[in-house]
Amino acid sequence: MKIGMIGLGKMGMNLVSNLLEHKHEVVAFDMNPDSVSHAAGKGAVPANSLEQLVASLEPPRVIWAMVPAGGPLHSVVTTLTPLLEQGDIVIDGGNSHYKDSLALAEQLSEKGIHFFDVGTSGGVEGAEHGACFMIGGDETAFRHIEPLFRDLAVENGYLYAGKSGSGHFLKMVHNGIEYGMMQAIAEGFEVLDKSPFEFDFEQVARVWSNGSVIRSWLMELAQNAFSKDPKLESIRGVMHSSGEGKWTVETALDLQASAPVIAMSLFMRYRSLDSDAFHGKVVAALRNEFGGHAVESAK
Amino acid sequence: MKIGMIGLGKMGMNLVSNLLEHKHEVVAFDMNPDSVSHAAGKGAVPANSLEQLVASLEPPRVIWAMVPAGGPLHSVVTTLTPLLEQGDIVIDGGNSHYKDSLALAEQLSEKGIHFFDVGTSGGVEGAEHGACFMIGGDETAFRHIEPLFRDLAVENGYLYAGKSGSGHFLKMVHNGIEYGMMQAIAEGFEVLDKSPFEFDFEQVARVWSNGSVIRSWLMELAQNAFSKDPKLESIRGVMHSSGEGKWTVETALDLQASAPVIAMSLFMRYRSLDSDAFHGKVVAALRNEFGGHAVESAK
Amino acid sequence: MKIGMIGLGKMGMNLVSNLLEHKHEVVAFDMNPDSVSHAAGKGAVPANSLEQLVASLEPPRVIWAMVPAGGPLHSVVTTLTPLLEQGDIVIDGGNSHYKDSLALAEQLSEKGIHFFDVGTSGGVEGAEHGACFMIGGDETAFRHIEPLFRDLAVENGYLYAGKSGSGHFLKMVHNGIEYGMMQAIAEGFEVLDKSPFEFDFEQVARVWSNGSVIRSWLMELAQNAFSKDPKLESIRGVMHSSGEGKWTVETALDLQASAPVIAMSLFMRYRSLDSDAFHGKVVAALRNEFGGHAVESAK
Amino acid sequence: MKIGMIGLGKMGMNLVSNLLEHKHEVVAFDMNPDSVSHAAGKGAVPANSLEQLVASLEPPRVIWAMVPAGGPLHSVVTTLTPLLEQGDIVIDGGNSHYKDSLALAEQLSEKGIHFFDVGTSGGVEGAEHGACFMIGGDETAFRHIEPLFRDLAVENGYLYAGKSGSGHFLKMVHNGIEYGMMQAIAEGFEVLDKSPFEFDFEQVARVWSNGSVIRSWLMELAQNAFSKDPKLESIRGVMHSSGEGKWTVETALDLQASAPVIAMSLFMRYRSLDSDAFHGKVVAALRNEFGGHAVESAK
């Protein structure tokens, strides 16, 4: 199949490699010409603009956008829309909010263009060697692009999830689960770290990765991380986040669903951003007020 | 009434003042002779030893121990036991674990000595000007010492809670609730602190202390604290704890009672003790492994 | 002062009584004519429409809306706007989202009308006998209506919090704290309820309301509740919520502020809405899968 | 190697099969003679008593106890001790508390008997086809029994973790992580269940098991469970627990380690045991007291 790829960052570039590996033709565009050259070096047809990318494809065109959610994606779609025709297909493989995907799908459907919201999981390596895809959009049109997913995904690694929005909704919840799993694993190692025993964390992660109930890719990644830095002394425990965990909690709030573990995972991330938390000052001050308990002075 | 007071720290000394104020006779002992002199200066009869304290009282003796739980209390009771007679009364006004109180009560009952586990709340000022007491022990013997509590407590501020252990059990749970309330208040101010508005926290605590649903002594204390240091810039947000919150969570675990808010209040205190949490390093390392997300390096 | 009151529900009607008690003139309107008659019986001037209400007031008019947030409030303000003049004052005393208040303030400011977002706390009784008010809006215009708050509030019970939005922001956070405090108190009683002791909950709430660190209006209300139904056997533990707690959590998420206790209080409310939670089924099924642990069958 | 197996329940019997499969000689005992016969049918040497089991082995004997922690294990060890000699080896493969294991190891070391605390994971199937073992005890003695673990475990599936107690400590923390992972997965499906989309949960668990960041054995088990009952309608969401999660939280409390997610997972299990929670009644009653909010009546 011939496919246009917009956005050649870590994920997009690896998808290009994966597609070329599976003998698809790829027309590649990115704002950064170096990235376009790099893709061309791998065998993709370079495009210097969205116009050129569209012109290099035949209807019904299949265009995959792998760009940051929000502004960049919307601007790409806005530019694309007048260039496309009825029956063309736009795939958003990024981490967009499912409500934005719903809105884009509706907007494009007015011109007869199919929009697919595709959640992509598996990390950077997965993009190259086989990832996991959750796909929302029109079912008939999906059958047309299904061969792409069959090639890009690991075995059994893609799902047509349902109507528009369902792909990114699944990816959002996937990330919420990911937050909870990571925090659970991390708390376990924190207990080990504070224990009276002398554990070799790499070995612990290794044995837990083989045959145990908690075996998982994340545990294998923990083994990798500990193999490079046995006590993670070189890094700080600051936990950034990129939005999907927050969306999961917000969605749980809207749906009145209990999600204490996912929420707590997120709040511990936020807590880690403050070297000293204001709520801690308030509690310390209150203890001092009623019980005369000493406070620690700042600097 | 004549009463022996053992332990003349912040709480014990203020109870002595409160008792003397109410025309009780107090025989006072502490390991620190300066404290004994200080109590004598207020009008107490000084005692240089537990033996002398016991000798200065007439049966049935009433002895109030206001000493740290654990070792110190047990050592005091062990020394006292052979000096006391059937019908004498020992009051533990400290923050002992209710199971220790149960054990002490049983041990002393073998000699016919009454033991009361008394939870004391209200802070250092309450000890002097009127506190809150939760009392466990023999009901008949309680009637003998009830006048003490009528004088030491604020109006309606004491409760005969039931058999041995119930006083310290109530105090333990009281402190668990206290942890939750303090954390709730502190989180509220953290949200204000991070908000786009410029709130005057002293004024906020003041208005919330008058007429609102959340008016409470803790909110008044917050007002005091902010009046001295409007943004609490002089203190660090390290939240120490002295055991009762932990006991409440452990008891909830044993009773299979849901106590998420009390538990979370405690875990946030533990979190504040670490400048950099190991679980944070693990999560940061995992994010790096699968998504190539940058980690912050530890200098 | 002469003031128009729109909305004569539990809160609005009690504010009318409170205003009349303090010798203010009140023009009262509600969709329900019976409520208008009832207010008239107390001494208010009845209005049969918003037009009549506006016509009964002299510029600069002061109009207090005590109607549900969202649709009703917006519809009231939309109807009022063309009837009002520059310098008139509209007060929203309901539980509106602070962002809606910001938008309304901006919208009305285009016509020179002052809008105040006023968070009201203290419950239904507070509205009649003295409440707590958190007020956002133009400071100069505030001085004009300050006498109203001096009369309606308990002593020290109102605060000019700052620019538009700050009043409802404070009220939102107040309610978040309220959620946390209530859950903390409730967890304490749950531990007591499952304990091996036989506590008299009314007496416990009574003693904790007098002299303790956790004394608070909520604890006094707990005493009231237990006095009517010692074990609350007549009611189900279903905890509804009306939005402000959720907004507080959402705002904490937006501000990246840690609010685990407030969030957990809310999630326990949501949990209580389900007689059987789906997440419980999943965990039970997983335990069965790996360990052969028995599941309980759903009839 | 020749090994005695005590306890022929689900786990013990499957270990016997696994050992026999790997050409080890097994002497098998259980309180239930039928289980002994069943093991004999598989090729084990039956033993009718602990004495007979010990007599059937040659020094240094290797005896594996796969019996419930607490009473049963202690009674087995007490009976075994006088029958054993210096150099013999006792393995506790059950879910014992690591502090009990420490005590047993010390007690047996007085007679020169080696004790190993072995945490076993992988479920019932793992016991038969390859499990995961975390092993604490004397390192030299471990080399003698290592071949057993090489055969019983999956590849890379056993770890000599360190001195006595470390094996069961690791297993305890493993289960704590397991609680957190299961709750995270379960919350994800709860959000899906309450969402406006119509997801096929079996297919979702399938796609998440292949190539995604959250791929894990637990997700595969979720796929199994949903394949049998697509919405888990046949089971109730009551989540029992067998102790290790509670021990993890208690240990975290003792070590002052933050473990909010593991703790919350446990509290949600406790919450699920109550059809109506007392804390919910308290919150509902308080809302009624201050705001006149309706309560739902019981029955």
Coordinates of C-alpha atoms in Angstrom, one line a residue, chain D residues 32-266:
Chain D
N32 CA -5.4 -36.4 53.9
P33 CA -4.6 -40.1 52.9
D34 CA -6.5 -39.6 49.6
S35 CA -4.0 -36.9 48.6
V36 CA -1.2 -39.3 49.5
S37 CA -2.7 -42.0 47.3
H38 CA -3.1 -39.5 44.5
A39 CA 0.5 -38.5 44.7
A40 CA 1.5 -42.2 44.8
G41 CA -0.5 -42.7 41.7
K42 CA 1.7 -40.2 40.0
G43 CA 4.9 -42.0 41.1
A44 CA 5.7 -40.6 44.5
V45 CA 6.6 -42.7 47.5
P46 CA 3.7 -42.5 49.9
A47 CA 4.3 -41.6 53.5
N48 CA 1.6 -42.1 56.2
S49 CA 3.3 -39.9 58.8
L50 CA 6.0 -37.3 59.1
E51 CA 8.1 -40.0 60.9
Q52 CA 7.7 -42.3 57.9
L53 CA 8.5 -39.4 55.5
V54 CA 11.7 -38.6 57.4
A55 CA 12.7 -42.3 57.7
S56 CA 12.3 -42.7 53.9
L57 CA 15.0 -40.0 53.2
E58 CA 18.7 -40.2 53.7
P59 CA 20.8 -37.4 55.3
P60 CA 21.2 -34.7 54.4
R61 CA 17.4 -34.8 54.0
V62 CA 15.6 -32.3 51.9
I63 CA 12.0 -31.6 53.0
W64 CA 9.7 -29.2 51.3
A65 CA 6.7 -28.0 53.3
M66 CA 3.8 -26.6 51.2
V67 CA 1.3 -26.0 54.0
P68 CA -0.6 -22.9 55.2
A69 CA 1.4 -20.3 57.0
G70 CA 0.9 -19.9 60.8
G71 CA -0.3 -22.8 62.9
P72 CA 0.0 -25.7 60.4
L73 CA 3.5 -24.9 59.4
H74 CA 4.7 -24.4 62.9
S75 CA 3.2 -27.6 64.0
V76 CA 4.8 -29.4 61.1
V77 CA 8.2 -28.0 62.0
T78 CA 7.8 -28.7 65.7
T79 CA 7.1 -32.3 64.9
L80 CA 9.9 -32.6 62.3
T81 CA 12.6 -31.0 64.4
P82 CA 13.4 -33.9 66.8
L83 CA 13.4 -36.3 63.8
L84 CA 16.0 -34.4 61.8
E85 CA 19.7 -34.2 62.0
Q86 CA 22.4 -31.6 61.6
G87 CA 22.7 -30.7 57.9
D88 CA 19.2 -31.6 57.0
I89 CA 17.3 -29.0 55.0
V90 CA 13.7 -27.7 55.5
I91 CA 12.1 -25.6 52.8
D92 CA 9.0 -23.5 53.5
G93 CA 7.4 -22.8 50.1
G94 CA 4.3 -21.3 51.4
N95 CA 3.2 -17.7 52.0
S96 CA 4.7 -17.2 55.4
H97 CA 5.4 -13.8 57.0
Y98 CA 9.2 -13.1 56.6
K99 CA 9.5 -12.5 60.4
D100 CA 8.1 -15.9 61.1
S101 CA 10.6 -17.3 58.7
L102 CA 13.4 -15.5 60.4
A103 CA 12.3 -17.0 63.7
L104 CA 12.0 -20.5 62.3
A105 CA 15.4 -20.3 60.7
E106 CA 17.0 -19.2 63.9
Q107 CA 15.2 -22.0 65.9
L108 CA 16.3 -24.7 63.5
S109 CA 19.8 -23.4 63.2
E110 CA 20.3 -24.3 66.8
K111 CA 20.1 -27.9 65.8
G112 CA 22.2 -27.3 62.7
I113 CA 19.2 -27.7 60.4
H114 CA 19.0 -25.4 57.4
F115 CA 15.8 -23.5 56.8
F116 CA 14.9 -21.9 53.5
D117 CA 12.1 -19.5 53.1
V118 CA 10.9 -19.8 49.5
G119 CA 8.4 -17.5 47.9
T120 CA 6.6 -19.2 45.1
S121 CA 4.8 -17.4 42.4
G122 CA 3.2 -18.3 39.1
G123 CA -0.1 -19.7 40.3
V124 CA -1.3 -23.3 40.3
E125 CA -0.2 -23.9 36.7
G126 CA 3.2 -22.5 37.4
A127 CA 3.7 -25.0 40.2
E128 CA 3.3 -27.8 37.6
H129 CA 4.9 -26.3 34.5
G130 CA 7.4 -23.9 35.8
A131 CA 7.2 -21.3 38.5
C132 CA 9.1 -18.4 40.0
F133 CA 11.0 -18.9 43.2
M134 CA 12.5 -16.3 45.6
I135 CA 14.8 -18.0 48.1
G136 CA 16.3 -16.9 51.4
G137 CA 18.7 -18.9 53.6
D138 CA 22.3 -20.1 53.9
E139 CA 24.1 -19.6 50.6
T140 CA 26.3 -22.7 50.9
A141 CA 23.4 -25.0 51.7
F142 CA 21.5 -23.4 48.8
R143 CA 24.0 -24.7 46.3
H144 CA 23.0 -28.2 47.4
I145 CA 19.4 -27.7 46.6
E146 CA 19.8 -25.4 43.6
P147 CA 19.3 -28.2 41.1
L148 CA 15.7 -28.5 42.4
F149 CA 14.9 -24.9 41.6
R150 CA 16.7 -25.2 38.2
D151 CA 14.2 -27.9 37.3
L152 CA 11.0 -26.5 39.0
A153 CA 11.4 -22.9 37.7
V154 CA 10.9 -21.5 34.3
E155 CA 14.2 -20.3 32.7
N156 CA 15.7 -17.5 34.8
G157 CA 12.9 -18.1 37.2
Y158 CA 14.6 -18.5 40.6
L159 CA 16.7 -16.2 42.7
Y160 CA 18.9 -16.8 45.7
A161 CA 17.9 -13.5 47.4
G162 CA 20.1 -13.5 50.5
K163 CA 19.9 -14.4 54.1
S164 CA 16.9 -15.9 55.9
G165 CA 13.7 -13.9 55.5
S166 CA 14.7 -12.4 52.2
G167 CA 12.8 -15.0 50.1
H168 CA 9.5 -14.4 51.8
F169 CA 10.1 -10.7 52.0
L170 CA 10.4 -10.6 48.2
K171 CA 7.3 -12.7 47.8
M172 CA 5.4 -10.4 50.1
V173 CA 6.4 -7.3 48.1
H174 CA 5.7 -9.2 44.9
N175 CA 2.1 -9.7 46.1
G176 CA 1.9 -6.1 47.0
I177 CA 2.8 -5.1 43.5
E178 CA 0.3 -7.7 42.2
Y179 CA -2.5 -6.0 44.2
G180 CA -1.6 -2.7 42.7
M181 CA -1.3 -4.0 39.1
M182 CA -4.6 -5.9 39.4
Q183 CA -6.4 -2.8 40.8
A184 CA -4.9 -0.6 38.0
I185 CA -6.1 -3.1 35.4
A186 CA -9.5 -3.3 37.1
E187 CA -10.0 0.4 37.3
G188 CA -9.2 0.7 33.6
F189 CA -12.0 -1.8 32.7
E190 CA -14.3 0.0 35.1
V191 CA -13.8 3.2 33.1
L192 CA -14.4 1.3 29.9
D193 CA -17.5 -0.2 31.4
K194 CA -18.9 3.2 32.3
S195 CA -17.8 4.8 29.0
P196 CA -20.2 5.7 26.2
F197 CA -18.4 3.2 23.9
E198 CA -19.3 -0.5 23.4
F199 CA -16.0 -2.3 24.0
D200 CA -15.5 -6.0 23.7
F201 CA -13.5 -6.5 26.8
E202 CA -12.0 -9.8 25.7
Q203 CA -10.7 -8.2 22.5
V204 CA -9.4 -5.2 24.5
A205 CA -7.5 -7.5 26.9
R206 CA -6.2 -9.4 23.9
V207 CA -4.8 -6.3 22.1
W208 CA -3.3 -5.0 25.3
S209 CA -1.6 -8.3 25.8
N210 CA 0.2 -8.0 22.5
G211 CA 2.8 -5.3 21.9
S212 CA 1.5 -2.8 24.4
V213 CA 3.4 -1.2 27.3
I214 CA 1.0 -2.9 29.7
R215 CA 1.3 -6.4 28.3
S216 CA 1.6 -8.8 31.2
W217 CA 0.5 -12.2 32.4
L218 CA -2.3 -10.5 34.4
M219 CA -3.7 -9.0 31.2
E220 CA -3.6 -12.4 29.5
L221 CA -5.6 -13.8 32.4
A222 CA -8.1 -10.9 32.0
Q223 CA -8.5 -12.0 28.4
N224 CA -9.2 -15.6 29.6
A225 CA -11.7 -14.4 32.2
F226 CA -13.6 -12.2 29.7
S227 CA -13.6 -15.0 27.1
K228 CA -15.7 -17.1 29.5
D229 CA -17.9 -14.3 30.7
P230 CA -17.8 -11.1 28.5
K231 CA -19.1 -8.7 31.2
L232 CA -18.3 -10.9 34.3
E233 CA -22.1 -10.8 35.0
S234 CA -21.9 -14.2 36.7
I235 CA -19.7 -13.0 39.6
R236 CA -19.9 -10.5 42.3
G237 CA -17.2 -7.8 42.8
V238 CA -16.2 -9.0 46.2
M239 CA -12.4 -9.0 46.5
H240 CA -11.0 -11.3 49.1
S241 CA -7.3 -11.2 50.1
S242 CA -5.0 -13.7 51.8
G243 CA -2.6 -11.5 53.8
E244 CA 0.5 -10.7 51.8
G245 CA -0.9 -7.4 50.5
K246 CA -1.7 -6.4 54.1
W247 CA 1.8 -7.4 55.2
T248 CA 3.3 -5.2 52.5
V249 CA 1.3 -2.2 53.6
E250 CA 2.2 -2.9 57.3
T251 CA 5.9 -3.2 56.3
A252 CA 5.7 0.0 54.3
L253 CA 4.3 1.7 57.4
D254 CA 7.1 0.3 59.5
L255 CA 9.8 1.4 57.0
Q256 CA 8.1 4.8 56.4
A257 CA 8.0 4.0 52.7
S258 CA 5.3 5.7 50.6
A259 CA 3.0 3.0 49.2
P260 CA -0.2 4.7 48.4
V261 CA -1.2 2.6 45.4
I262 CA -0.6 -0.7 47.1
A263 CA -2.5 0.5 50.2
M264 CA -5.4 1.9 48.1
S265 CA -5.7 -1.5 46.3
L266 CA -6.1 -3.2 49.7

